[in-house]
Tab-separated table of C-alpha atoms in Angstrom:
chain	number	residue	atom	x	y	z
A	16	UNK	CA	-10.142	-51.904	-37.118
A	17	UNK	CA	-9.230	-55.175	-35.959
A	18	UNK	CA	-11.300	-58.391	-36.172
A	19	UNK	CA	-11.139	-58.975	-32.592
A	20	UNK	CA	-13.013	-55.670	-31.760
A	21	UNK	CA	-15.853	-56.924	-34.330
A	22	UNK	CA	-15.830	-60.087	-32.339
A	23	UNK	CA	-16.018	-58.443	-29.181
A	24	UNK	CA	-19.078	-56.473	-30.598
A	25	UNK	CA	-20.728	-59.471	-31.842
A	26	UNK	CA	-20.405	-61.135	-28.357
A	27	UNK	CA	-21.604	-58.121	-26.609
A	28	UNK	CA	-24.715	-57.869	-28.707
A	29	UNK	CA	-25.238	-61.668	-28.478
A	30	UNK	CA	-25.474	-61.075	-24.544
A	31	UNK	CA	-28.084	-58.350	-25.050
A	32	UNK	CA	-30.155	-60.792	-27.177
A	33	UNK	CA	-29.734	-63.504	-24.480
A	34	UNK	CA	-31.123	-60.757	-21.954
A	35	UNK	CA	-34.350	-60.676	-23.856
A	36	UNK	CA	-34.453	-64.556	-24.070
A	37	UNK	CA	-34.015	-64.432	-20.138
A	38	UNK	CA	-36.907	-62.267	-20.025
A	39	UNK	CA	-39.133	-64.753	-21.379
A	40	UNK	CA	-38.168	-67.778	-19.845
A	41	UNK	CA	-37.192	-66.944	-16.247
A	42	UNK	CA	-40.385	-65.524	-15.100
A	43	UNK	CA	-42.246	-68.579	-15.927
A	44	UNK	CA	-40.321	-70.247	-13.185
A	45	UNK	CA	-41.740	-67.575	-10.623
A	46	UNK	CA	-45.011	-66.534	-12.106
A	47	UNK	CA	-48.041	-68.807	-12.812
A	48	UNK	CA	-49.463	-68.506	-16.400
A	49	UNK	CA	-46.859	-66.062	-17.545
A	50	UNK	CA	-46.613	-65.517	-21.090
A	51	UNK	CA	-45.802	-62.750	-23.508
A	52	UNK	CA	-49.167	-62.345	-24.822
A	53	UNK	CA	-51.371	-63.115	-21.706
A	54	UNK	CA	-49.316	-61.188	-19.363
A	55	UNK	CA	-47.782	-58.826	-21.886
A	56	UNK	CA	-47.478	-55.674	-19.330
A	57	UNK	CA	-45.509	-57.751	-16.885
A	58	UNK	CA	-43.336	-59.063	-19.523
A	59	UNK	CA	-42.656	-55.478	-20.761
A	60	UNK	CA	-41.470	-54.472	-17.487
A	61	UNK	CA	-39.147	-57.508	-16.856
A	62	UNK	CA	-37.570	-57.235	-20.290
A	63	UNK	CA	-37.068	-53.620	-19.721
A	64	UNK	CA	-35.195	-54.381	-16.351
A	65	UNK	CA	-33.486	-57.273	-17.927
A	66	UNK	CA	-31.966	-55.463	-21.022
A	67	UNK	CA	-31.125	-52.441	-19.005
A	68	UNK	CA	-29.147	-54.391	-16.370
A	69	UNK	CA	-27.320	-56.192	-19.095
A	70	UNK	CA	-26.378	-53.152	-20.969
A	71	UNK	CA	-25.066	-51.369	-17.756
A	72	UNK	CA	-23.136	-54.497	-16.765
A	73	UNK	CA	-21.695	-54.788	-20.447
A	74	UNK	CA	-20.695	-50.933	-20.447
A	75	UNK	CA	-19.020	-51.408	-17.174
A	76	UNK	CA	-17.100	-54.429	-18.219
A	77	UNK	CA	-16.320	-53.926	-22.029
A	78	UNK	CA	-15.834	-50.139	-21.476
A	79	UNK	CA	-16.079	-49.282	-25.276
A	80	UNK	CA	-15.464	-45.604	-24.597
A	81	UNK	CA	-12.477	-45.265	-22.250
A	82	UNK	CA	-11.998	-41.691	-20.872
A	83	UNK	CA	-8.524	-40.694	-19.867
A	84	UNK	CA	-9.909	-38.268	-17.267
A	85	UNK	CA	-10.646	-39.561	-14.031
A	86	UNK	CA	-14.037	-38.203	-12.719
A	87	UNK	CA	-15.132	-37.671	-9.030
A	88	UNK	CA	-17.583	-39.402	-7.183
A	89	UNK	CA	-19.903	-36.429	-7.411
A	90	UNK	CA	-19.483	-36.336	-11.062
A	91	UNK	CA	-20.521	-40.062	-11.506
A	92	UNK	CA	-23.608	-39.337	-9.224
A	93	UNK	CA	-24.547	-36.427	-11.203
A	94	UNK	CA	-23.951	-38.341	-14.627
A	95	UNK	CA	-26.181	-41.012	-13.309
A	96	UNK	CA	-29.004	-38.844	-12.220
A	97	UNK	CA	-28.927	-37.087	-15.602
A	98	UNK	CA	-29.253	-40.614	-17.260
A	99	UNK	CA	-32.029	-41.430	-15.408
A	100	UNK	CA	-33.934	-38.067	-16.092
A	101	UNK	CA	-32.923	-38.356	-19.771
A	102	UNK	CA	-34.589	-42.245	-19.749
A	103	UNK	CA	-37.852	-40.648	-18.076
A	104	UNK	CA	-37.928	-37.677	-20.629
A	105	UNK	CA	-37.303	-40.203	-23.437
A	106	UNK	CA	-40.429	-42.334	-22.106
A	107	UNK	CA	-42.686	-39.336	-21.859
A	108	UNK	CA	-41.700	-37.862	-25.165
A	109	UNK	CA	-42.348	-41.169	-26.919
A	110	UNK	CA	-45.690	-41.531	-25.246
A	111	UNK	CA	-46.592	-38.094	-26.427
A	112	UNK	CA	-45.561	-39.122	-30.061
A	113	UNK	CA	-47.560	-42.320	-29.913
A	114	UNK	CA	-50.853	-40.462	-29.030
A	115	UNK	CA	-50.200	-38.066	-31.802
A	116	UNK	CA	-49.731	-40.902	-34.263
A	117	UNK	CA	-53.376	-42.374	-33.015
A	118	UNK	CA	-52.605	-44.327	-29.694
A	119	UNK	CA	-55.691	-43.983	-27.194
A	120	UNK	CA	-55.424	-40.720	-25.239
A	121	UNK	CA	-57.465	-41.614	-22.125
A	122	UNK	CA	-57.615	-45.298	-22.395
A	123	UNK	CA	-54.970	-47.938	-22.220
A	124	UNK	CA	-52.543	-45.282	-20.727
A	125	UNK	CA	-50.447	-47.964	-18.910
A	126	UNK	CA	-50.154	-49.973	-22.363
A	127	UNK	CA	-49.009	-47.010	-24.181
A	128	UNK	CA	-46.566	-45.622	-21.513
A	129	UNK	CA	-45.063	-49.307	-21.030
A	130	UNK	CA	-44.568	-49.426	-24.957
A	131	UNK	CA	-42.699	-46.188	-24.682
A	132	UNK	CA	-40.458	-47.525	-21.951
A	133	UNK	CA	-39.526	-50.545	-23.848
A	134	UNK	CA	-38.801	-48.699	-26.940
A	135	UNK	CA	-36.661	-46.336	-24.689
A	136	UNK	CA	-34.892	-49.333	-23.279
A	137	UNK	CA	-34.032	-50.587	-26.872
A	138	UNK	CA	-32.845	-47.011	-27.893
A	139	UNK	CA	-32.189	-44.499	-25.091
A	140	UNK	CA	-30.403	-46.729	-22.702
A	141	UNK	CA	-27.650	-47.997	-25.142
A	142	UNK	CA	-27.195	-44.338	-26.137
A	143	UNK	CA	-26.745	-43.331	-22.582
A	144	UNK	CA	-24.312	-46.365	-21.803
A	145	UNK	CA	-22.179	-45.541	-24.817
A	146	UNK	CA	-22.551	-41.799	-25.039
A	147	UNK	CA	-23.689	-40.519	-21.696
A	148	UNK	CA	-26.323	-37.504	-21.223
A	149	UNK	CA	-24.407	-35.599	-23.977
A	150	UNK	CA	-27.072	-34.500	-26.650
A	151	UNK	CA	-24.257	-33.130	-28.944
A	152	UNK	CA	-22.707	-36.708	-29.037
A	153	UNK	CA	-25.966	-38.071	-29.802
A	154	UNK	CA	-26.629	-35.544	-32.745
A	155	UNK	CA	-23.052	-36.524	-34.048
A	156	UNK	CA	-23.568	-40.218	-34.018
A	157	UNK	CA	-26.984	-40.010	-35.798
A	158	UNK	CA	-25.743	-37.444	-38.363
A	159	UNK	CA	-24.105	-38.426	-41.509
A	160	UNK	CA	-20.708	-39.730	-41.194
A	161	UNK	CA	-20.655	-38.678	-37.409
A	162	UNK	CA	-19.769	-42.281	-35.914
A	163	UNK	CA	-16.174	-42.668	-34.565
A	164	UNK	CA	-16.032	-46.421	-33.736
A	165	UNK	CA	-17.787	-49.436	-34.471
A	166	UNK	CA	-19.915	-49.433	-31.274
A	167	UNK	CA	-21.349	-46.048	-32.592
A	168	UNK	CA	-22.254	-47.703	-35.789
A	169	UNK	CA	-23.724	-50.590	-34.038
A	170	UNK	CA	-25.618	-48.116	-32.015
A	171	UNK	CA	-26.945	-46.253	-35.245
A	172	UNK	CA	-28.173	-49.578	-36.642
A	173	UNK	CA	-29.844	-50.977	-33.656
A	174	UNK	CA	-31.604	-47.847	-32.755
A	175	UNK	CA	-33.018	-47.292	-36.176
A	176	UNK	CA	-33.946	-51.049	-36.502
A	177	UNK	CA	-35.923	-50.700	-33.381
A	178	UNK	CA	-37.856	-47.682	-34.346
A	179	UNK	CA	-38.572	-49.200	-37.835
A	180	UNK	CA	-39.610	-52.490	-36.046
A	181	UNK	CA	-42.122	-50.763	-33.799
A	182	UNK	CA	-43.587	-48.701	-36.727
A	183	UNK	CA	-43.939	-51.984	-38.929
A	184	UNK	CA	-45.522	-53.588	-35.910
A	185	UNK	CA	-48.371	-51.306	-36.009
A	186	UNK	CA	-49.394	-52.279	-39.355
A	187	UNK	CA	-51.421	-55.439	-38.481
A	188	UNK	CA	-53.529	-53.686	-35.625
A	189	UNK	CA	-56.485	-52.440	-37.830
A	190	UNK	CA	-56.681	-55.727	-39.794
A	191	UNK	CA	-59.621	-58.109	-38.936
A	192	UNK	CA	-57.729	-60.989	-38.259
A	193	UNK	CA	-58.788	-61.120	-34.552
A	194	UNK	CA	-55.656	-62.359	-33.348
A	195	UNK	CA	-54.667	-61.753	-29.612
A	196	UNK	CA	-51.301	-60.171	-30.544
A	197	UNK	CA	-53.240	-57.278	-32.625
A	198	UNK	CA	-54.215	-55.778	-29.313
A	199	UNK	CA	-52.614	-52.491	-28.737
A	200	UNK	CA	-49.606	-52.253	-28.155
A	201	UNK	CA	-48.521	-56.064	-28.430
A	202	UNK	CA	-47.721	-56.033	-32.163
A	203	UNK	CA	-45.694	-52.862	-31.756
A	204	UNK	CA	-43.822	-53.872	-28.902
A	205	UNK	CA	-42.971	-57.386	-30.544
A	206	UNK	CA	-41.922	-55.517	-33.773
A	207	UNK	CA	-39.703	-53.058	-31.459
A	208	UNK	CA	-38.298	-56.330	-30.033
A	209	UNK	CA	-37.616	-58.016	-33.318
A	210	UNK	CA	-36.261	-54.995	-34.771
A	211	UNK	CA	-33.669	-54.567	-31.835
A	212	UNK	CA	-32.757	-58.124	-32.228
A	213	UNK	CA	-32.253	-57.883	-35.875
A	214	UNK	CA	-30.104	-54.758	-35.502
A	215	UNK	CA	-28.041	-56.450	-32.762
A	216	UNK	CA	-27.456	-59.282	-35.209
A	217	UNK	CA	-26.821	-57.381	-38.369
A	218	UNK	CA	-24.742	-54.585	-37.201
A	219	UNK	CA	-21.627	-56.688	-36.451
A	220	UNK	CA	-22.241	-58.500	-39.728
A	221	UNK	CA	-22.554	-55.302	-41.616
A	222	UNK	CA	-19.486	-53.873	-40.148
A	223	UNK	CA	-17.444	-56.906	-40.877
A	224	UNK	CA	-18.645	-56.879	-44.572
A	225	UNK	CA	-17.727	-53.381	-44.990
A	226	UNK	CA	-14.735	-53.149	-42.841
A	227	UNK	CA	-12.255	-52.265	-45.606
A	228	UNK	CA	-14.426	-49.172	-46.358
A	229	UNK	CA	-15.269	-48.082	-42.970
A	230	UNK	CA	-12.893	-45.181	-41.731
A	231	UNK	CA	-13.512	-43.304	-38.370
A	232	UNK	CA	-12.456	-40.091	-37.288
A	233	UNK	CA	-11.420	-39.417	-33.706
A	234	UNK	CA	-14.118	-37.476	-31.716
């Protein structure tokens, strides 16, 4: 493991964080009265689009998983379609999970679904960019001692921290503080966002701190 690889991971993660910052400030130029709280659903759509676009561009530029095989155009199109299907399935799956854990079944359907979209953006999109629509690779990465690179290590940390952030964000909702960010699902989406950012920042630092102990087996 080279320090240059860790630096490249750090710069890549910082650009992902920058995409969230852009989703907060750029819409204020074009949209009147735009804010994360007042126009939360609009921000969720914009943030999801920004983060997805940056992840795709970074994957094409950095290419953390370089394949020695040349794939045909039809294979690339099929792979892209599979990724879109996986993302949609992830959104619907998370939506169902949220409802099972107490989210409104009939009311606030759009809010719940967009929460699923933003959480899928923070978790499923990086998995699709790095691993592709390969469930076996996903299970390998999220199993014990299954990672084969620092990129997969970072993917592990950011995905788990995003879910933890979303879970922690649900705690303030039933409290009688009467704050605008306690409305479903604002605190959960903000928690997921903070968790995602925390994972992006902490994963390169954790990998650098433990670089002498980390060993990776070739997949």
